[in-house]
Amino acid sequence: MSSNKQTLLDQIKADILSQNICPDLAEQATQLVFGDGNPDADMVFIGEAPGKNEDLQGIPFVGAAGKFLNEMLASISLKREDIYITNIVKYRPPNNRDPLPDEKAAFLPFLQSQLEVIQPKIVVTLGRHSMDSLLPGLQISQVHGQPKRYNGQVYLPLFHPAAALYNGGLRQTLLDDFAAIPTILAKIK
Ligand code: URA
C-alpha cells in the first residue's frame, strides 16, 4: 500500500515540475520541496513555504521551526517518520517573503492531490497561510486547537511553530494544542 502511495506522490511531484508551476519562484529556488514523511500517516502537517534550510536540503521543516516542531511531536510520543509533512507553496519565496495569493492558488490542486493519496485522518495546518488555503474564513487566534470538519476532512488549525520562536507565549499555547492531538485523533471515526 505504502509503495503504491509513494508512486502516486512521486507522480504529483513530477507533474509540478513538468507543468512548470510558479516559474519565477522555481528560478530563484534551489529545488522543489515537495514533502517528507510517511505516506501511510494518520496526520499530515502543512506549513507555509520552505525557508533557507529547507530550500538547500529539499526537505520541509528542517530549520529552527522544524526543530521546535520535532520537539512538539516528541511531546506526544511521535517522530517525523510517523507523520507526513509538506507546505502549501513548494518553492522558497525570495528572502522568505510571504507567499502570494497566486502562488498559494497555483499549488493548491497539488496539495489536494497529495491529501487524496495519503487520506489522513486529520490535516494539521500550521499558521495562517495554510489554514486560509484549506479552511477559508477563520481567525487563527479564535480557532487554534479546535478540530474542524470541512468537506469530509477533519482539520486542526494550529499556530505556526516559527511564530513561537518570536513570541514566547505562543510556545506554551502550541504545546497545549499539541497535547490535545492524541484525544482528538482517537475520537475521529
Ligand atoms: N516554515 C514553513 O512554513 N515551512 C517550512 O518548510 C519551514 C519553515
PDB file of C-alpha atoms and ligand atoms in Angstrom:
ATOM      1  CA  MET A   1       0.000   0.000   0.000  1.00  0.00           C
ATOM      2  CA  SER A   2       2.689   2.407   1.088  1.00  0.00           C
ATOM      3  CA  SER A   3       4.825   1.890  -2.015  1.00  0.00           C
ATOM      4  CA  ASN A   4       1.758   2.484  -4.166  1.00  0.00           C
ATOM      5  CA  LYS A   5       1.086   5.734  -2.334  1.00  0.00           C
ATOM      6  CA  GLN A   6       4.719   6.717  -2.751  1.00  0.00           C
ATOM      7  CA  THR A   7       4.482   6.081  -6.502  1.00  0.00           C
ATOM      8  CA  LEU A   8       1.409   8.318  -6.710  1.00  0.00           C
ATOM      9  CA  LEU A   9       3.146  11.053  -4.684  1.00  0.00           C
ATOM     10  CA  ASP A  10       6.189  10.827  -6.957  1.00  0.00           C
ATOM     11  CA  GLN A  11       3.869  11.366  -9.917  1.00  0.00           C
ATOM     12  CA  ILE A  12       2.389  14.543  -8.334  1.00  0.00           C
ATOM     13  CA  LYS A  13       5.916  15.858  -7.805  1.00  0.00           C
ATOM     14  CA  ALA A  14       6.768  15.107 -11.442  1.00  0.00           C
ATOM     15  CA  ASP A  15       3.582  16.925 -12.525  1.00  0.00           C
ATOM     16  CA  ILE A  16       4.585  20.103 -10.636  1.00  0.00           C
ATOM     17  CA  LEU A  17       7.932  20.048 -12.425  1.00  0.00           C
ATOM     18  CA  SER A  18       6.596  19.214 -15.886  1.00  0.00           C
ATOM     19  CA  GLN A  19       3.820  21.841 -15.638  1.00  0.00           C
ATOM     20  CA  ASN A  20       6.356  24.487 -14.629  1.00  0.00           C
ATOM     21  CA  ILE A  21       4.315  25.765 -11.671  1.00  0.00           C
ATOM     22  CA  CYS A  22       5.392  29.235 -10.414  1.00  0.00           C
ATOM     23  CA  PRO A  23       8.385  29.558 -12.766  1.00  0.00           C
ATOM     24  CA  ASP A  24       9.567  32.791 -11.106  1.00  0.00           C
ATOM     25  CA  LEU A  25       9.799  31.096  -7.720  1.00  0.00           C
ATOM     26  CA  ALA A  26      11.346  27.982  -9.263  1.00  0.00           C
ATOM     27  CA  GLU A  27      14.047  30.016 -10.937  1.00  0.00           C
ATOM     28  CA  GLN A  28      15.176  31.621  -7.681  1.00  0.00           C
ATOM     29  CA  ALA A  29      14.890  28.491  -5.541  1.00  0.00           C
ATOM     30  CA  THR A  30      17.477  25.725  -5.239  1.00  0.00           C
ATOM     31  CA  GLN A  31      14.873  22.987  -5.628  1.00  0.00           C
ATOM     32  CA  LEU A  32      11.283  21.899  -5.187  1.00  0.00           C
ATOM     33  CA  VAL A  33      10.470  20.984  -1.571  1.00  0.00           C
ATOM     34  CA  PHE A  34       7.664  18.508  -2.149  1.00  0.00           C
ATOM     35  CA  GLY A  35       7.033  16.756   1.165  1.00  0.00           C
ATOM     36  CA  ASP A  36       8.526  14.273   3.577  1.00  0.00           C
ATOM     37  CA  GLY A  37       7.498  11.537   5.942  1.00  0.00           C
ATOM     38  CA  ASN A  38       5.173   8.569   5.965  1.00  0.00           C
ATOM     39  CA  PRO A  39       2.591   8.332   3.153  1.00  0.00           C
ATOM     40  CA  ASP A  40       0.550   5.998   5.387  1.00  0.00           C
ATOM     41  CA  ALA A  41       0.388   8.518   8.235  1.00  0.00           C
ATOM     42  CA  ASP A  42      -2.849   9.406  10.038  1.00  0.00           C
ATOM     43  CA  MET A  43      -1.693  13.017  10.225  1.00  0.00           C
ATOM     44  CA  VAL A  44      -0.490  15.430   7.575  1.00  0.00           C
ATOM     45  CA  PHE A  45       1.073  18.727   8.690  1.00  0.00           C
ATOM     46  CA  ILE A  46       1.003  21.650   6.283  1.00  0.00           C
ATOM     47  CA  GLY A  47       3.229  24.709   6.626  1.00  0.00           C
ATOM     48  CA  GLU A  48       3.596  27.846   4.596  1.00  0.00           C
ATOM     49  CA  ALA A  49       6.632  27.616   2.302  1.00  0.00           C
ATOM     50  CA  PRO A  50      10.228  26.407   2.509  1.00  0.00           C
ATOM     51  CA  GLY A  51      12.812  28.645   4.163  1.00  0.00           C
ATOM     52  CA  LYS A  52      16.542  28.751   3.560  1.00  0.00           C
ATOM     53  CA  ASN A  53      17.470  25.392   5.110  1.00  0.00           C
ATOM     54  CA  GLU A  54      14.509  23.637   3.512  1.00  0.00           C
ATOM     55  CA  ASP A  55      15.458  25.083   0.120  1.00  0.00           C
ATOM     56  CA  LEU A  56      19.027  23.820   0.492  1.00  0.00           C
ATOM     57  CA  GLN A  57      18.100  20.339   1.760  1.00  0.00           C
ATOM     58  CA  GLY A  58      14.892  19.785  -0.215  1.00  0.00           C
ATOM     59  CA  ILE A  59      13.037  18.697   2.938  1.00  0.00           C
ATOM     60  CA  PRO A  60      10.302  20.683   4.761  1.00  0.00           C
ATOM     61  CA  PHE A  61      10.787  21.930   8.343  1.00  0.00           C
ATOM     62  CA  VAL A  62      14.477  21.190   8.849  1.00  0.00           C
ATOM     63  CA  GLY A  63      15.403  24.663  10.227  1.00  0.00           C
ATOM     64  CA  ALA A  64      14.621  26.291  13.580  1.00  0.00           C
ATOM     65  CA  ALA A  65      10.833  25.972  13.200  1.00  0.00           C
ATOM     66  CA  GLY A  66      11.314  22.310  12.282  1.00  0.00           C
ATOM     67  CA  LYS A  67      13.378  21.707  15.384  1.00  0.00           C
ATOM     68  CA  PHE A  68      10.562  23.057  17.553  1.00  0.00           C
ATOM     69  CA  LEU A  69       8.050  21.002  15.573  1.00  0.00           C
ATOM     70  CA  ASN A  70      10.107  17.862  16.274  1.00  0.00           C
ATOM     71  CA  GLU A  71      10.082  18.738  19.988  1.00  0.00           C
ATOM     72  CA  MET A  72       6.305  19.133  19.943  1.00  0.00           C
ATOM     73  CA  LEU A  73       5.914  15.796  18.142  1.00  0.00           C
ATOM     74  CA  ALA A  74       8.153  14.170  20.754  1.00  0.00           C
ATOM     75  CA  SER A  75       5.944  15.676  23.497  1.00  0.00           C
ATOM     76  CA  ILE A  76       3.132  13.406  22.237  1.00  0.00           C
ATOM     77  CA  SER A  77       5.497  10.471  21.580  1.00  0.00           C
ATOM     78  CA  LEU A  78       5.593  10.933  17.805  1.00  0.00           C
ATOM     79  CA  LYS A  79       8.506  11.082  15.408  1.00  0.00           C
ATOM     80  CA  ARG A  80       8.783  12.657  11.993  1.00  0.00           C
ATOM     81  CA  GLU A  81       8.516   9.154  10.482  1.00  0.00           C
ATOM     82  CA  ASP A  82       5.015   8.867  11.995  1.00  0.00           C
ATOM     83  CA  ILE A  83       3.612  11.848  10.095  1.00  0.00           C
ATOM     84  CA  TYR A  84       3.725  13.343   6.617  1.00  0.00           C
ATOM     85  CA  ILE A  85       4.717  16.974   6.240  1.00  0.00           C
ATOM     86  CA  THR A  86       4.543  19.449   3.394  1.00  0.00           C
ATOM     87  CA  ASN A  87       3.860  23.119   2.610  1.00  0.00           C
ATOM     88  CA  ILE A  88       1.198  24.986   0.678  1.00  0.00           C
ATOM     89  CA  VAL A  89       3.865  26.655  -1.520  1.00  0.00           C
ATOM     90  CA  LYS A  90       6.665  24.304  -2.527  1.00  0.00           C
ATOM     91  CA  TYR A  91       9.459  26.674  -3.572  1.00  0.00           C
ATOM     92  CA  ARG A  92      11.203  29.093  -1.225  1.00  0.00           C
ATOM     93  CA  PRO A  93       9.879  32.659  -1.753  1.00  0.00           C
ATOM     94  CA  PRO A  94      12.761  35.132  -2.188  1.00  0.00           C
ATOM     95  CA  ASN A  95      14.037  36.449   1.164  1.00  0.00           C
ATOM     96  CA  ASN A  96      11.342  34.379   2.911  1.00  0.00           C
ATOM     97  CA  ARG A  97       8.625  36.842   1.936  1.00  0.00           C
ATOM     98  CA  ASP A  98       5.009  35.738   2.477  1.00  0.00           C
ATOM     99  CA  PRO A  99       3.678  33.546  -0.322  1.00  0.00           C
ATOM    100  CA  LEU A 100       1.436  35.482  -2.724  1.00  0.00           C
ATOM    101  CA  PRO A 101      -2.245  34.561  -3.216  1.00  0.00           C
ATOM    102  CA  ASP A 102      -1.483  33.464  -6.814  1.00  0.00           C
ATOM    103  CA  GLU A 103       1.322  31.209  -5.610  1.00  0.00           C
ATOM    104  CA  LYS A 104      -0.889  29.572  -2.992  1.00  0.00           C
ATOM    105  CA  ALA A 105      -3.647  29.090  -5.591  1.00  0.00           C
ATOM    106  CA  ALA A 106      -1.205  27.583  -8.105  1.00  0.00           C
ATOM    107  CA  PHE A 107      -0.004  24.932  -5.659  1.00  0.00           C
ATOM    108  CA  LEU A 108      -3.375  24.163  -4.028  1.00  0.00           C
ATOM    109  CA  PRO A 109      -4.504  21.472  -6.537  1.00  0.00           C
ATOM    110  CA  PHE A 110      -1.240  19.595  -5.961  1.00  0.00           C
ATOM    111  CA  LEU A 111      -1.622  19.815  -2.196  1.00  0.00           C
ATOM    112  CA  GLN A 112      -5.159  18.484  -2.566  1.00  0.00           C
ATOM    113  CA  SER A 113      -3.839  15.601  -4.683  1.00  0.00           C
ATOM    114  CA  GLN A 114      -1.262  14.791  -2.002  1.00  0.00           C
ATOM    115  CA  LEU A 115      -4.066  14.659   0.588  1.00  0.00           C
ATOM    116  CA  GLU A 116      -6.211  12.452  -1.686  1.00  0.00           C
ATOM    117  CA  VAL A 117      -3.356   9.955  -1.963  1.00  0.00           C
ATOM    118  CA  ILE A 118      -2.460   9.929   1.731  1.00  0.00           C
ATOM    119  CA  GLN A 119      -6.050  10.118   3.059  1.00  0.00           C
ATOM    120  CA  PRO A 120      -5.052  11.199   6.560  1.00  0.00           C
ATOM    121  CA  LYS A 121      -7.475  11.155   9.483  1.00  0.00           C
ATOM    122  CA  ILE A 122      -6.516  14.730  10.249  1.00  0.00           C
ATOM    123  CA  VAL A 123      -4.840  17.609   8.438  1.00  0.00           C
ATOM    124  CA  VAL A 124      -2.939  19.938  10.777  1.00  0.00           C
ATOM    125  CA  THR A 125      -2.497  23.414   9.313  1.00  0.00           C
ATOM    126  CA  LEU A 126       0.449  25.369  10.666  1.00  0.00           C
ATOM    127  CA  GLY A 127      -0.137  29.114  10.578  1.00  0.00           C
ATOM    128  CA  ARG A 128      -2.481  31.415   8.753  1.00  0.00           C
ATOM    129  CA  HIS A 129      -1.409  30.736   5.168  1.00  0.00           C
ATOM    130  CA  SER A 130      -2.075  27.029   5.152  1.00  0.00           C
ATOM    131  CA  MET A 131      -5.274  27.454   7.213  1.00  0.00           C
ATOM    132  CA  ASP A 132      -6.636  30.098   4.785  1.00  0.00           C
ATOM    133  CA  SER A 133      -5.925  27.908   1.770  1.00  0.00           C
ATOM    134  CA  LEU A 134      -7.795  24.917   3.147  1.00  0.00           C
ATOM    135  CA  LEU A 135     -10.284  26.363   5.668  1.00  0.00           C
ATOM    136  CA  PRO A 136     -11.265  29.798   4.430  1.00  0.00           C
ATOM    137  CA  GLY A 137     -12.799  32.495   6.618  1.00  0.00           C
ATOM    138  CA  LEU A 138     -11.435  31.550  10.050  1.00  0.00           C
ATOM    139  CA  GLN A 139      -9.359  33.533  12.533  1.00  0.00           C
ATOM    140  CA  ILE A 140      -6.415  31.511  13.809  1.00  0.00           C
ATOM    141  CA  SER A 141      -6.470  33.292  17.185  1.00  0.00           C
ATOM    142  CA  GLN A 142     -10.051  32.080  17.689  1.00  0.00           C
ATOM    143  CA  VAL A 143      -9.938  28.552  16.289  1.00  0.00           C
ATOM    144  CA  HIS A 144      -6.429  27.234  17.029  1.00  0.00           C
ATOM    145  CA  GLY A 145      -6.508  23.823  18.660  1.00  0.00           C
ATOM    146  CA  GLN A 146     -10.136  23.162  17.670  1.00  0.00           C
ATOM    147  CA  PRO A 147     -10.801  20.347  15.169  1.00  0.00           C
ATOM    148  CA  LYS A 148     -12.961  21.449  12.227  1.00  0.00           C
ATOM    149  CA  ARG A 149     -14.719  19.139   9.780  1.00  0.00           C
ATOM    150  CA  TYR A 150     -14.896  20.630   6.276  1.00  0.00           C
ATOM    151  CA  ASN A 151     -15.848  18.824   3.046  1.00  0.00           C
ATOM    152  CA  GLY A 152     -15.490  15.459   4.775  1.00  0.00           C
ATOM    153  CA  GLN A 153     -11.979  16.092   6.107  1.00  0.00           C
ATOM    154  CA  VAL A 154     -11.039  16.843   9.721  1.00  0.00           C
ATOM    155  CA  TYR A 155      -8.610  19.760  10.097  1.00  0.00           C
ATOM    156  CA  LEU A 156      -6.786  21.063  13.126  1.00  0.00           C
ATOM    157  CA  PRO A 157      -5.598  24.664  12.776  1.00  0.00           C
ATOM    158  CA  LEU A 158      -2.515  25.459  14.858  1.00  0.00           C
ATOM    159  CA  PHE A 159      -0.228  28.463  15.124  1.00  0.00           C
ATOM    160  CA  HIS A 160       2.950  28.268  13.062  1.00  0.00           C
ATOM    161  CA  PRO A 161       5.917  26.958  15.087  1.00  0.00           C
ATOM    162  CA  ALA A 162       8.075  29.824  13.749  1.00  0.00           C
ATOM    163  CA  ALA A 163       5.679  32.297  15.428  1.00  0.00           C
ATOM    164  CA  ALA A 164       6.528  30.692  18.784  1.00  0.00           C
ATOM    165  CA  LEU A 165      10.216  31.393  18.208  1.00  0.00           C
ATOM    166  CA  TYR A 166       9.435  35.128  18.345  1.00  0.00           C
ATOM    167  CA  ASN A 167       6.585  35.039  20.850  1.00  0.00           C
ATOM    168  CA  GLY A 168       7.256  33.008  23.983  1.00  0.00           C
ATOM    169  CA  GLY A 169       3.572  32.946  24.989  1.00  0.00           C
ATOM    170  CA  LEU A 170       2.654  31.134  21.794  1.00  0.00           C
ATOM    171  CA  ARG A 171       5.130  28.389  22.602  1.00  0.00           C
ATOM    172  CA  GLN A 172       3.014  27.158  25.517  1.00  0.00           C
ATOM    173  CA  THR A 173      -0.198  27.612  23.510  1.00  0.00           C
ATOM    174  CA  LEU A 174       1.237  25.373  20.781  1.00  0.00           C
ATOM    175  CA  LEU A 175       2.415  22.785  23.297  1.00  0.00           C
ATOM    176  CA  ASP A 176      -1.053  22.771  24.886  1.00  0.00           C
ATOM    177  CA  ASP A 177      -2.744  22.407  21.489  1.00  0.00           C
ATOM    178  CA  PHE A 178      -0.364  19.564  20.630  1.00  0.00           C
ATOM    179  CA  ALA A 179      -1.130  17.800  23.914  1.00  0.00           C
ATOM    180  CA  ALA A 180      -4.769  17.512  22.817  1.00  0.00           C
ATOM    181  CA  ILE A 181      -3.919  15.818  19.484  1.00  0.00           C
ATOM    182  CA  PRO A 182      -3.990  12.171  20.694  1.00  0.00           C
ATOM    183  CA  THR A 183      -7.505  12.628  22.153  1.00  0.00           C
ATOM    184  CA  ILE A 184      -8.700  14.428  19.025  1.00  0.00           C
ATOM    185  CA  LEU A 185      -7.292  11.640  16.812  1.00  0.00           C
ATOM    186  CA  ALA A 186      -8.860   8.914  18.931  1.00  0.00           C
ATOM    187  CA  LYS A 187     -12.305  10.491  18.504  1.00  0.00           C
ATOM    188  CA  ILE A 188     -12.165  10.580  14.699  1.00  0.00           C
ATOM    189  CA  LYS A 189     -14.124   7.692  13.171  1.00  0.00           C
TER     190      LYS A 189
HETATM  191  N1  URA B   1       8.292  27.141   7.650  1.00  0.00           N
HETATM  192  C1  URA B   1       7.357  26.590   6.853  1.00  0.00           C
HETATM  193  O1  URA B   1       6.231  27.021   6.788  1.00  0.00           O
HETATM  194  N2  URA B   1       7.701  25.540   6.138  1.00  0.00           N
HETATM  195  C2  URA B   1       8.895  25.002   6.181  1.00  0.00           C
HETATM  196  O2  URA B   1       9.120  24.021   5.487  1.00  0.00           O
HETATM  197  C3  URA B   1       9.849  25.596   7.027  1.00  0.00           C
HETATM  198  C4  URA B   1       9.529  26.663   7.748  1.00  0.00           C
END
